[in-house]
PDB file of C-alpha atoms in Angstrom:
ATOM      1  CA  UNK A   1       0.000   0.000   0.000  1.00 51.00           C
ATOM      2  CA  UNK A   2       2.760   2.190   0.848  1.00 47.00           C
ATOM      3  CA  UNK A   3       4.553   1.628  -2.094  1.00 49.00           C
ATOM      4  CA  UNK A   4       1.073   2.290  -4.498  1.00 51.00           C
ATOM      5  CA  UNK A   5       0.701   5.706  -2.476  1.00 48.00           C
ATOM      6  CA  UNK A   6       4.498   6.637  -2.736  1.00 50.00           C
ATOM      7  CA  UNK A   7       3.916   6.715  -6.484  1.00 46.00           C
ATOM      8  CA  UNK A   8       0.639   8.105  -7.019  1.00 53.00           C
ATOM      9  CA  UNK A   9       2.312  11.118  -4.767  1.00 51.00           C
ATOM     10  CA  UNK A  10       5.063  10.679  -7.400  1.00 49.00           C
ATOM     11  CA  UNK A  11       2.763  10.936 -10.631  1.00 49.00           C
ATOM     12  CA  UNK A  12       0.708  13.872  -8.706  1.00 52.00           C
ATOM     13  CA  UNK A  13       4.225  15.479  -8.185  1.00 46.00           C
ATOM     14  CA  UNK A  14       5.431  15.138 -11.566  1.00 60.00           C
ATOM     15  CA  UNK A  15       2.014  16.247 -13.135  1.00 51.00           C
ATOM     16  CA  UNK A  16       2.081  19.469 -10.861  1.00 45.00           C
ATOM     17  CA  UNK A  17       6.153  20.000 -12.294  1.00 51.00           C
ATOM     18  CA  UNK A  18       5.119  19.534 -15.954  1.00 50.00           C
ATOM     19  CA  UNK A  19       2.326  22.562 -15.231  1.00 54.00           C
ATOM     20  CA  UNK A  20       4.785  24.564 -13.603  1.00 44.00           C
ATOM     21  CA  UNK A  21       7.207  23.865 -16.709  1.00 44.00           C
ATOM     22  CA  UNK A  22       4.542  24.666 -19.651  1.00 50.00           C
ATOM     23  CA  UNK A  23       3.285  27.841 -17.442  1.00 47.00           C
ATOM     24  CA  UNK A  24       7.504  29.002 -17.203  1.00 49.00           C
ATOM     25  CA  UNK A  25       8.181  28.514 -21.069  1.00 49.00           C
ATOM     26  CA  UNK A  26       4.390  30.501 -21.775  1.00 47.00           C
ATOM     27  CA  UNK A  27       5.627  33.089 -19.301  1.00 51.00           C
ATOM     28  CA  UNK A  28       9.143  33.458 -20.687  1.00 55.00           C
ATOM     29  CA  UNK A  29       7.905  33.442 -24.450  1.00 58.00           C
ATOM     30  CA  UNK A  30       5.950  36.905 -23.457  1.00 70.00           C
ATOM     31  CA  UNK A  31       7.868  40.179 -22.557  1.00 70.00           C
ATOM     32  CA  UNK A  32       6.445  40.553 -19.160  1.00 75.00           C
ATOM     33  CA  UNK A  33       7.904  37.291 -18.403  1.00 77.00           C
ATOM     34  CA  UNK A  34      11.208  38.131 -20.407  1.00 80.00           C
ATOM     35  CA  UNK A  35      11.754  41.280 -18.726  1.00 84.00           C
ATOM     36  CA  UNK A  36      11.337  39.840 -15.246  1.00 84.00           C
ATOM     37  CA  UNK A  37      13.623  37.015 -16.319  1.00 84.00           C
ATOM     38  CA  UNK A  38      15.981  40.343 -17.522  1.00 84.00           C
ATOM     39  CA  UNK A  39      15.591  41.653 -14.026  1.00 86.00           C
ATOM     40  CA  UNK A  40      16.562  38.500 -12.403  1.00 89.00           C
ATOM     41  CA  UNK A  41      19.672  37.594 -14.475  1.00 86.00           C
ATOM     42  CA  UNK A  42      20.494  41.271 -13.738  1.00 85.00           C
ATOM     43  CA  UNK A  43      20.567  40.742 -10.273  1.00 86.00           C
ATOM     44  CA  UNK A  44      22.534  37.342 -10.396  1.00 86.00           C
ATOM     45  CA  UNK A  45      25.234  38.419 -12.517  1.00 82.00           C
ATOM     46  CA  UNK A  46      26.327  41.026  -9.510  1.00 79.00           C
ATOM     47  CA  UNK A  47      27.271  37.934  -7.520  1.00 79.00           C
ATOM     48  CA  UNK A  48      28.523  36.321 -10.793  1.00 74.00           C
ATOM     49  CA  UNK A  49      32.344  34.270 -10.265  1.00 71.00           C
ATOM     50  CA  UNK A  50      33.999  36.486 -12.826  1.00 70.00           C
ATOM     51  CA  UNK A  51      32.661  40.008 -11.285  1.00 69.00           C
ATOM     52  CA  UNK A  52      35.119  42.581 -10.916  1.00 73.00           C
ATOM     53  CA  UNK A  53      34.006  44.854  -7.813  1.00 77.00           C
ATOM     54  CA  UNK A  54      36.017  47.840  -9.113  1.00 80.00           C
ATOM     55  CA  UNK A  55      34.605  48.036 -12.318  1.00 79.00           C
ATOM     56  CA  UNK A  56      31.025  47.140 -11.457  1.00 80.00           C
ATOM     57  CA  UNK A  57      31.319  49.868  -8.967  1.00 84.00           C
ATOM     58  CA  UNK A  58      32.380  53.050 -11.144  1.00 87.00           C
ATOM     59  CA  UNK A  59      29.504  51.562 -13.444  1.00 84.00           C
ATOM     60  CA  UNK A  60      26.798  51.987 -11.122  1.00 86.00           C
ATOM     61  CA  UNK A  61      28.019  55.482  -9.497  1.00 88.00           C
ATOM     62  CA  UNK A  62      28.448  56.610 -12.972  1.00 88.00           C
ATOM     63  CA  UNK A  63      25.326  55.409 -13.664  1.00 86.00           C
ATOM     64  CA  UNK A  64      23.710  57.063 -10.637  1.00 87.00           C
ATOM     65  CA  UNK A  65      25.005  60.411 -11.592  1.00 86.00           C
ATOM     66  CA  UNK A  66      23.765  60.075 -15.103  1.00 83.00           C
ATOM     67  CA  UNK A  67      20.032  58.775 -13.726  1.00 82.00           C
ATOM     68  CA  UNK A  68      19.833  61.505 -10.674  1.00 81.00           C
ATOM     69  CA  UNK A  69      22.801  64.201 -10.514  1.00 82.00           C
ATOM     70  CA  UNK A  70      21.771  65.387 -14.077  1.00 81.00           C
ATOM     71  CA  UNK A  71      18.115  65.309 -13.821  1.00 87.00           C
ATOM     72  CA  UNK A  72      18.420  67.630 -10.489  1.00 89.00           C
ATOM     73  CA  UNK A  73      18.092  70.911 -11.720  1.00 90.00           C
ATOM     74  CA  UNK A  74      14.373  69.727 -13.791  1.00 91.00           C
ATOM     75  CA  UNK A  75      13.294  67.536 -11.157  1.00 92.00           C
ATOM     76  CA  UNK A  76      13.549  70.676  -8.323  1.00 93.00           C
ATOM     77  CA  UNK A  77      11.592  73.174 -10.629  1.00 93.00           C
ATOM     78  CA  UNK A  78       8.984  70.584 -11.309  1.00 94.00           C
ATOM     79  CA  UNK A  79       8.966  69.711  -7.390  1.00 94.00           C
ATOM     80  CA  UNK A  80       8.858  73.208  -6.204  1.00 93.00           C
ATOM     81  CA  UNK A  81       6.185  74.760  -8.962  1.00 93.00           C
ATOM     82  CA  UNK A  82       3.915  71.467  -8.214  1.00 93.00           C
ATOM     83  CA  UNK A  83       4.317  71.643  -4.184  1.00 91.00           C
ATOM     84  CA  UNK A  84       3.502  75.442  -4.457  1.00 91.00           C
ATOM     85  CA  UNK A  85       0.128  74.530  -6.216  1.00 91.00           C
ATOM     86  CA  UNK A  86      -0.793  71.962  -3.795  1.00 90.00           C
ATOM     87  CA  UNK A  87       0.065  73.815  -1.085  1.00 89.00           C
ATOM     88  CA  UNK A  88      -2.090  76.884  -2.189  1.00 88.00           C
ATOM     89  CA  UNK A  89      -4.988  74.770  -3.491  1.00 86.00           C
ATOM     90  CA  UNK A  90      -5.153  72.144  -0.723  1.00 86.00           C
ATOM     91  CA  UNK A  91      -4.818  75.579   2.339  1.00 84.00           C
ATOM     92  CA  UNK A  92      -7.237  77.697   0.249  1.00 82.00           C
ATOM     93  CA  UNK A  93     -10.267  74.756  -0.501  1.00 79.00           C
ATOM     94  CA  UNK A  94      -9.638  73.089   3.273  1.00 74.00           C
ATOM     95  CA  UNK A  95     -10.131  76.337   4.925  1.00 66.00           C
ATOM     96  CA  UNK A  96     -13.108  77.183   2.880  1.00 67.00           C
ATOM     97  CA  UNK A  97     -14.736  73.847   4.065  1.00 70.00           C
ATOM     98  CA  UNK A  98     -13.426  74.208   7.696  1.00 66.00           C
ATOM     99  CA  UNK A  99     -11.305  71.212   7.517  1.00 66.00           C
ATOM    100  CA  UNK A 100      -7.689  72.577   8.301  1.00 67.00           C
ATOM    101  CA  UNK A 101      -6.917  69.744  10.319  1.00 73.00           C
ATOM    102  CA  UNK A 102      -6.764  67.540   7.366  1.00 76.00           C
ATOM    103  CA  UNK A 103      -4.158  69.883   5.341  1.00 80.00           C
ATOM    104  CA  UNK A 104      -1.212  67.545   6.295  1.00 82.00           C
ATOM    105  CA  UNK A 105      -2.823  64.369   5.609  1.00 82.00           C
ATOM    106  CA  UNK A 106      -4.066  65.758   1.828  1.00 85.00           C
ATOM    107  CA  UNK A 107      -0.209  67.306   1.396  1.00 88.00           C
ATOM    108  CA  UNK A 108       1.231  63.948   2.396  1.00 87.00           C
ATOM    109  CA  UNK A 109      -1.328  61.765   0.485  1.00 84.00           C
ATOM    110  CA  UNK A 110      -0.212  63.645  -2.968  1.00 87.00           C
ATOM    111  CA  UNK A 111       3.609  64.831  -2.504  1.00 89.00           C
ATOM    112  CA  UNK A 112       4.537  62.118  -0.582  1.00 89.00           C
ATOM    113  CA  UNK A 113       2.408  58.901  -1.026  1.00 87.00           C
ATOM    114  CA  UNK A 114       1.314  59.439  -5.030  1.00 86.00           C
ATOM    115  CA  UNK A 115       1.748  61.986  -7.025  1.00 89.00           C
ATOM    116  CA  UNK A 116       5.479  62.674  -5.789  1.00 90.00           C
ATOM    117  CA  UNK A 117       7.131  59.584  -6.694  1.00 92.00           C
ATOM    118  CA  UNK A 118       4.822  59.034  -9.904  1.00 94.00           C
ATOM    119  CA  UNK A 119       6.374  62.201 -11.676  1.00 93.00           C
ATOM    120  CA  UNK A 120       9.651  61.661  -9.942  1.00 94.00           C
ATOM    121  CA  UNK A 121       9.618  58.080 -11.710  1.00 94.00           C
ATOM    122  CA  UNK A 122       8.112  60.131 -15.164  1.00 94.00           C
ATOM    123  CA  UNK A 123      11.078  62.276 -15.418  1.00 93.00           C
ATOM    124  CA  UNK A 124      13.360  59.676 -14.985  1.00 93.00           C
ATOM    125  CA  UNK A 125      11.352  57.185 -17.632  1.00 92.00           C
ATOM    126  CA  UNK A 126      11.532  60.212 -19.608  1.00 90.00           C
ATOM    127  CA  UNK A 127      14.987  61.199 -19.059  1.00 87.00           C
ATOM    128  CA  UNK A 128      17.284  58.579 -18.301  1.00 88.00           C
ATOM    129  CA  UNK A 129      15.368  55.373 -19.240  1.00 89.00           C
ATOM    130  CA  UNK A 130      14.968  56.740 -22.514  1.00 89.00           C
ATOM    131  CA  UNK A 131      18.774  57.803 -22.667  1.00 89.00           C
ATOM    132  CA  UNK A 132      19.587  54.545 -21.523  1.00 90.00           C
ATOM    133  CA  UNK A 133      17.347  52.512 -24.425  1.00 91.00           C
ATOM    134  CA  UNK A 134      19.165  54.437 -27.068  1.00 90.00           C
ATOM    135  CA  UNK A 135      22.619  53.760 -25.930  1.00 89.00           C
ATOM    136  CA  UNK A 136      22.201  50.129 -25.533  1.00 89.00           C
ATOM    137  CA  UNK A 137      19.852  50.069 -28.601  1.00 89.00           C
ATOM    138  CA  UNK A 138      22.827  51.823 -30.928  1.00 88.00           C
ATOM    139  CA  UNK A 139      25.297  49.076 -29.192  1.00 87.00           C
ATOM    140  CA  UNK A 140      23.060  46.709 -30.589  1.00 87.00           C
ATOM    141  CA  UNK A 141      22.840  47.947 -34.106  1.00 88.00           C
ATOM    142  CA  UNK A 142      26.139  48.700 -34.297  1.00 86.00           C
ATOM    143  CA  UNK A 143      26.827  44.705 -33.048  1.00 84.00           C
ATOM    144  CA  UNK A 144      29.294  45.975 -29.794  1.00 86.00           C
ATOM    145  CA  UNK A 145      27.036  43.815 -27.507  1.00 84.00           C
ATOM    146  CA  UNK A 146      27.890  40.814 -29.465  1.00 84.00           C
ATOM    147  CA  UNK A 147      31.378  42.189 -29.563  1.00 86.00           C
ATOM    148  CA  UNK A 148      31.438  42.179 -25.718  1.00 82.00           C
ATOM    149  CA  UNK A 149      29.856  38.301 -25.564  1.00 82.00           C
ATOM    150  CA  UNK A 150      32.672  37.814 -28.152  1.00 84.00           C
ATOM    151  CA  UNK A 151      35.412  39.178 -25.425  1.00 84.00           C
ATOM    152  CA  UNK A 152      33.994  36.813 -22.875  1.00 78.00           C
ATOM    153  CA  UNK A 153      32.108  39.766 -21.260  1.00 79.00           C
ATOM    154  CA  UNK A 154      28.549  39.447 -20.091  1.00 82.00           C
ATOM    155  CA  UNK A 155      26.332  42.126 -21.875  1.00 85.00           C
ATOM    156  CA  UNK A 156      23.938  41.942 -18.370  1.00 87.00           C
ATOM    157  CA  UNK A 157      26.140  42.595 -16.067  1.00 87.00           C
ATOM    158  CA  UNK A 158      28.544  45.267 -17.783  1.00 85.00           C
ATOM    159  CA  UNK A 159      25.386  46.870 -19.316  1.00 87.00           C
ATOM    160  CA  UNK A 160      21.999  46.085 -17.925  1.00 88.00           C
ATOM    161  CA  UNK A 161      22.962  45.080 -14.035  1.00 89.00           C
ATOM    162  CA  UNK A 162      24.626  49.374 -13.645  1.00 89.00           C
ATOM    163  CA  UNK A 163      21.616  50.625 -15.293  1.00 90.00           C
ATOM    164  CA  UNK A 164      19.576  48.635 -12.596  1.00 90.00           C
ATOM    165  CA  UNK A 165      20.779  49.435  -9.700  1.00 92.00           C
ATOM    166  CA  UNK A 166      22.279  53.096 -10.644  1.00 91.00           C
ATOM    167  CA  UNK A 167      18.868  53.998 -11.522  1.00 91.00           C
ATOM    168  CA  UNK A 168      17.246  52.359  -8.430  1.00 92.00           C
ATOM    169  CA  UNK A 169      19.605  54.541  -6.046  1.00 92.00           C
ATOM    170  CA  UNK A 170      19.129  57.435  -8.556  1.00 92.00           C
ATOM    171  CA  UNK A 171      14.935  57.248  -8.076  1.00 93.00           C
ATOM    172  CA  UNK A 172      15.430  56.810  -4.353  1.00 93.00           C
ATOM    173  CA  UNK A 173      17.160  59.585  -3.669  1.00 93.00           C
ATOM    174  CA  UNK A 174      15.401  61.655  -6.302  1.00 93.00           C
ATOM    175  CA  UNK A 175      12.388  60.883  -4.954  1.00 93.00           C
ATOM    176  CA  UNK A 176      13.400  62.086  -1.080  1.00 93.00           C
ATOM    177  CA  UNK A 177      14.868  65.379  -3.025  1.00 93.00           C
ATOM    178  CA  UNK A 178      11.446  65.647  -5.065  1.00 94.00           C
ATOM    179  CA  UNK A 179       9.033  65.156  -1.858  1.00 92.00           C
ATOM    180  CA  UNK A 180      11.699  67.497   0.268  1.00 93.00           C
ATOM    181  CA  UNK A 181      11.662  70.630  -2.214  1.00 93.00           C
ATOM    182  CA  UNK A 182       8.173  70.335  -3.042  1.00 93.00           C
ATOM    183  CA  UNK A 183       7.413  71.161   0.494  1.00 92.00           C
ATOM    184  CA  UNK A 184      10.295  73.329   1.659  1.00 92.00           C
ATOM    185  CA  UNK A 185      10.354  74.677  -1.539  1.00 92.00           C
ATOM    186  CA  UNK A 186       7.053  75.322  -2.314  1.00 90.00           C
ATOM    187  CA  UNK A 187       6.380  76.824   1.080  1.00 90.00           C
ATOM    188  CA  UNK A 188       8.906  79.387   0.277  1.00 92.00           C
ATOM    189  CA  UNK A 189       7.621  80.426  -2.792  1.00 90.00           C
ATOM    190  CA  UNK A 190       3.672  80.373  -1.535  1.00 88.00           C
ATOM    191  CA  UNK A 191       5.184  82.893   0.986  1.00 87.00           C
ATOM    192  CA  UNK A 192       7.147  85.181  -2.206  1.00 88.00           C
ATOM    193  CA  UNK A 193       2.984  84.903  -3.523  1.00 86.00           C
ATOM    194  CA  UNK A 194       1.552  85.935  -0.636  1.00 83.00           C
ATOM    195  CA  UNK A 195       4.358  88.867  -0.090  1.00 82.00           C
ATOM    196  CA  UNK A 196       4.415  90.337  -3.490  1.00 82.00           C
ATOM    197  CA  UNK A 197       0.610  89.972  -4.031  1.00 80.00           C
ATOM    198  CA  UNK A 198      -0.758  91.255  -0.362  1.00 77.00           C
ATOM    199  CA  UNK A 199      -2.115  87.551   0.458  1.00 71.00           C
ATOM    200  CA  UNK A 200      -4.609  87.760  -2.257  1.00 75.00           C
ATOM    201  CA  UNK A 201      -4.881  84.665  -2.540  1.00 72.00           C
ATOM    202  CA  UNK A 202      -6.290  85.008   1.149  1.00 74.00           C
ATOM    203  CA  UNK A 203      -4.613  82.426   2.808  1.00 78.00           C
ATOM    204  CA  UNK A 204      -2.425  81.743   6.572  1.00 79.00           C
ATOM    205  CA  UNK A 205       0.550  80.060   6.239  1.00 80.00           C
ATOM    206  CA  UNK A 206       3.145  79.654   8.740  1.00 83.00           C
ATOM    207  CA  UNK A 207       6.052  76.840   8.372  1.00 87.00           C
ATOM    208  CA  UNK A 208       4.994  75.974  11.912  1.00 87.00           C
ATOM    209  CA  UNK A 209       1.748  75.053  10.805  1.00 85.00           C
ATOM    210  CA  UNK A 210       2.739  73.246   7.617  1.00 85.00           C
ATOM    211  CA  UNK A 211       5.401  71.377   9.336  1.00 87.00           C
ATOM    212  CA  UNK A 212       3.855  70.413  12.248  1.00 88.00           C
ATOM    213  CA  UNK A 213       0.549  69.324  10.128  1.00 86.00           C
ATOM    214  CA  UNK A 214       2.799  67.056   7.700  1.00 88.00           C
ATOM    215  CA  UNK A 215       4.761  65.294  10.369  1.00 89.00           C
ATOM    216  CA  UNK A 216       1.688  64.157  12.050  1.00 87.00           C
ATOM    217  CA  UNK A 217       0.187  62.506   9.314  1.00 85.00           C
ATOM    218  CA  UNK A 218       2.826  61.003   8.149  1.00 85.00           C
ATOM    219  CA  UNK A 219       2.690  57.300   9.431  1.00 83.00           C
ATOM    220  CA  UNK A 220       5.023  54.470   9.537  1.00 85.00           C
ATOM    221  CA  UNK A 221       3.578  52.853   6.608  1.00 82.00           C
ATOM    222  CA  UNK A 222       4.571  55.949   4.746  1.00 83.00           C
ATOM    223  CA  UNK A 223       8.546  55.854   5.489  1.00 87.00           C
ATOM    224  CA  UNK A 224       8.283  52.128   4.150  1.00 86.00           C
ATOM    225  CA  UNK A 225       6.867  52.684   0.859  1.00 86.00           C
ATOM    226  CA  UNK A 226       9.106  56.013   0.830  1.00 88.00           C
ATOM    227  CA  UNK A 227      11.824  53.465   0.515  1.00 89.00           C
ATOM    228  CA  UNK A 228       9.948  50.589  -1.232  1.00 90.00           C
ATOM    229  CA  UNK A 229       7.765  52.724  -4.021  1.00 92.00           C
ATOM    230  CA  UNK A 230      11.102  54.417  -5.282  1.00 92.00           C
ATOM    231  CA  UNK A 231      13.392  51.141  -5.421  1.00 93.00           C
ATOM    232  CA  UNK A 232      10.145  49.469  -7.189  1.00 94.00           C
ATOM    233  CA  UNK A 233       9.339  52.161 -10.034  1.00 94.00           C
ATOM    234  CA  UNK A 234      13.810  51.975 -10.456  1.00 93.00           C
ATOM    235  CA  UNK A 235      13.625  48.951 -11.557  1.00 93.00           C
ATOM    236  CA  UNK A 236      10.014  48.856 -13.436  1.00 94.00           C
ATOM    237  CA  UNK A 237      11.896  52.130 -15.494  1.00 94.00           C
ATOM    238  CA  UNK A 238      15.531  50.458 -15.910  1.00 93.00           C
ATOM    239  CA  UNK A 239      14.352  46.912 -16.899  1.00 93.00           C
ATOM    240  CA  UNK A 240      11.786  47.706 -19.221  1.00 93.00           C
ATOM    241  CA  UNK A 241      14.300  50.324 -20.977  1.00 92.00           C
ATOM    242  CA  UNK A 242      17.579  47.491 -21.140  1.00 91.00           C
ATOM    243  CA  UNK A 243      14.959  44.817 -22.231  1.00 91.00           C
ATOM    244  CA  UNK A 244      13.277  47.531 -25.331  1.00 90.00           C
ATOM    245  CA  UNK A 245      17.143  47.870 -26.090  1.00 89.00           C
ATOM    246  CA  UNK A 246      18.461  44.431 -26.410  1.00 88.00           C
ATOM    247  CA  UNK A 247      15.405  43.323 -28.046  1.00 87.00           C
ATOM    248  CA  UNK A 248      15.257  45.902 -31.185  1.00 86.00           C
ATOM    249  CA  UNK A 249      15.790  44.817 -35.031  1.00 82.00           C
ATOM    250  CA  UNK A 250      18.992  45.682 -36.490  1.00 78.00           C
ATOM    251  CA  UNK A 251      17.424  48.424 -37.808  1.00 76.00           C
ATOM    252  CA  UNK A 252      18.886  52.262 -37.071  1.00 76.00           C
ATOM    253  CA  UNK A 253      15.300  53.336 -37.756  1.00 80.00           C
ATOM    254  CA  UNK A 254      14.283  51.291 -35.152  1.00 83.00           C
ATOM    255  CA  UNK A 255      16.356  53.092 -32.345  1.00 86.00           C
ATOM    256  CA  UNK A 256      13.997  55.689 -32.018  1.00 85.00           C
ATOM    257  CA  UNK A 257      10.888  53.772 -32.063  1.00 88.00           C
ATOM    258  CA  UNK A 258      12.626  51.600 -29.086  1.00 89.00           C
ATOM    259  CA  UNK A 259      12.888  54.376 -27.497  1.00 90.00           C
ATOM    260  CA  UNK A 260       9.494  55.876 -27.617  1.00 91.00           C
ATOM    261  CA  UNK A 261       8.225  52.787 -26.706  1.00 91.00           C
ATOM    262  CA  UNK A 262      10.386  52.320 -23.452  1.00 91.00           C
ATOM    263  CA  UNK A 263       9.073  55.476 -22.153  1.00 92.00           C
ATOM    264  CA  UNK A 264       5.596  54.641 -22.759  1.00 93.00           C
ATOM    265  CA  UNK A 265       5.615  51.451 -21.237  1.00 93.00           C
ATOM    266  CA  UNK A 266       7.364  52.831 -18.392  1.00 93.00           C
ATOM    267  CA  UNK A 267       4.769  55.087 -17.408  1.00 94.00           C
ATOM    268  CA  UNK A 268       2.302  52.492 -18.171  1.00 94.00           C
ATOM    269  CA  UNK A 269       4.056  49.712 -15.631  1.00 93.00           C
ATOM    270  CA  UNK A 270       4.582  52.334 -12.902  1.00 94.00           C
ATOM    271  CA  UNK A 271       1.412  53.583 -12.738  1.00 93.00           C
ATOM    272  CA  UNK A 272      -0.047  49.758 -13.228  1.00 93.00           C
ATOM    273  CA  UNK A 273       2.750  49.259 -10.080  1.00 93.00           C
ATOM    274  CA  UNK A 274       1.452  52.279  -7.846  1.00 91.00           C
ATOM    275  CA  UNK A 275      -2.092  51.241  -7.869  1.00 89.00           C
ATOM    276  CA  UNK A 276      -1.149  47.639  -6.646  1.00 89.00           C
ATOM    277  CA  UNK A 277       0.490  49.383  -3.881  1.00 87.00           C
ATOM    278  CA  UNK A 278      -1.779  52.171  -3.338  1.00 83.00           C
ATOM    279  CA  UNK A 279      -4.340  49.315  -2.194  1.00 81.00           C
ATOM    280  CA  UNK A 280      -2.502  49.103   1.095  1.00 76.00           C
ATOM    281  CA  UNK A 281      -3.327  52.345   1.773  1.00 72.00           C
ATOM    282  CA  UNK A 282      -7.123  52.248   0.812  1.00 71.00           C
ATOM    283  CA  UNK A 283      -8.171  51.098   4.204  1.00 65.00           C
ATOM    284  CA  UNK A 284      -6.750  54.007   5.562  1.00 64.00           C
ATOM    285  CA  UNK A 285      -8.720  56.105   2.925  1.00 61.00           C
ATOM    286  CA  UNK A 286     -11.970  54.795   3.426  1.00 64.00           C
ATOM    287  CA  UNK A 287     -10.981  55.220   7.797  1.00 63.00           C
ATOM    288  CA  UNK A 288     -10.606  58.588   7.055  1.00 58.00           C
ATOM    289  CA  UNK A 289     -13.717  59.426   4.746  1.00 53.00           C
ATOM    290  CA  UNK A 290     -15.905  58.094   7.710  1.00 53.00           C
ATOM    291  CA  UNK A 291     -14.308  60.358   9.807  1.00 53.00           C
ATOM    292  CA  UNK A 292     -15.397  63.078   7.972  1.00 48.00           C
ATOM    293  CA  UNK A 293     -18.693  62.333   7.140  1.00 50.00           C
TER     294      UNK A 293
END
């Protein structure tokens, strides 16, 4: 008996391993599955036998400074012309309604929770992951990444695994800089309004207030996803551009359509990516409403 049961667990075993198999090849045949297998390989080739820690270093700093350093001066106007409009709106409607005690949950809810790293991670897509699809895409036409598999170097880890995690620093620091000056910043220049207009815009505003207001809303769930949304939309941006880029026809003409197309998908997986996450906060959301009504 034990030996009839020992099999059938056997054949049940190997049925369950021949789904698992089919289900792998139909994943890796589509290019959601290729660019998570992209991602992966990626990843393992930084612990690969033949890595060079020197070299894989300078790649990724240099990397980081082309995905973040670069994009600075953009990213802070956006960050400080968006925070002033939030600021203004979100004061001027709450106050109308009497809810001022909400002000810092509203401001944190679209700086710091949404909006913030969603056009954080556009500029970037924009930016860098597009940057970063044409240079590997021309390598490509122009057959140096077969050159480097020639020279017994691995394309993936000399091209794809910097662009990974340079741009996954890059967004996470990017994104603390873009949350930071649209608050600080945007304060500021509400203030210059309010100055050189004689508040008429008719609002208070006090950095006590705002301060004080934003801290206590944030929560602990925030600070995680501060760090978690950020490393998440990286790698969404810097995958799907490496994966457009080693996957184009030898066709110059095709460059630019690569291109195009990694920034599209880009904002289409991080905005697919940020409502997956976004449902741990709607809990909290629907908590609140009741509150109010």
């Amino acid at each position: 008996m034990k030996k009839k049961k020992n099999v059938r667990n056997w054949q049940r075993l190997t049925v369950f391993g021949k789904i698992f198999h089919k289900l792998g090849l139909f994943l890796l045949h589509r290019p959601s599955g290729q660019q998570v297998a992209l991602f992966w390989n990626a990843i393992k080739s930084l612990f690969s036998s033949n890595r060079n820690f020197k070299t894989d270093t300078r790649n990724i700093i240099m990397q980081t400074f082309f995905t973040g350093v670069e994009i600075f001066p953009i990213l802070f106007i956006v960050a400080t012309l968006f925070g002033t409009v939030v600021i203004i709106e979100v004061i001027s409607l709450m106050g109308k309604m009497g809810l001022s005690d909400v002000v810092g949950s509203l401001i944190v809810v679209v700086i710091v929770r949404e909006l913030g790293p969603i056009l954080t991670a556009f500029l970037i897509a924009g930016r860098s992951g597009s940057s970063l699809t044409t240079y590997i895409g021309s390598m490509v036409i122009n057959s140096e990444v077969d050159a480097l598999a020639t020279m017994g170097v691995d394309p993936i880890r000399y091209l794809v695994m910097p662009g990974l995690f340079g741009g996954c620093i890059a967004m996470f620091f990017m994104n603390i800089i873009f949350s930071t000056s649209a608050i600080i910043s945007g304060f500021l220049l509400t203030k210059g309004i309010i100055f050189l207009t004689g508040n008429i815009i008719n609002i208070q505003l006090t950095w006590s207030y705002l301060s004080t207001e934003i801290l206590n809303a944030l929560t602990l769930t925030d600070f995680v996803f501060i760090v978690l949304k950020p490393l998440i939309f990286g790698a969404i941006i810097t995958t799907n551009a490496c994966y457009q880029a080693l996957n184009i026809p030898r066709d110059v003409r095709q460059v630019p359509k690569a291109t195009s197309r990694s920034v599209i998908k880009s904002f289409l997986y991080v905005v697919c990516a940020d409502v997956v996450l976004s449902i741990f906060y709607f809990v909290d959301y629907i908590n609140n409403l009741n509150t109010l009504i």
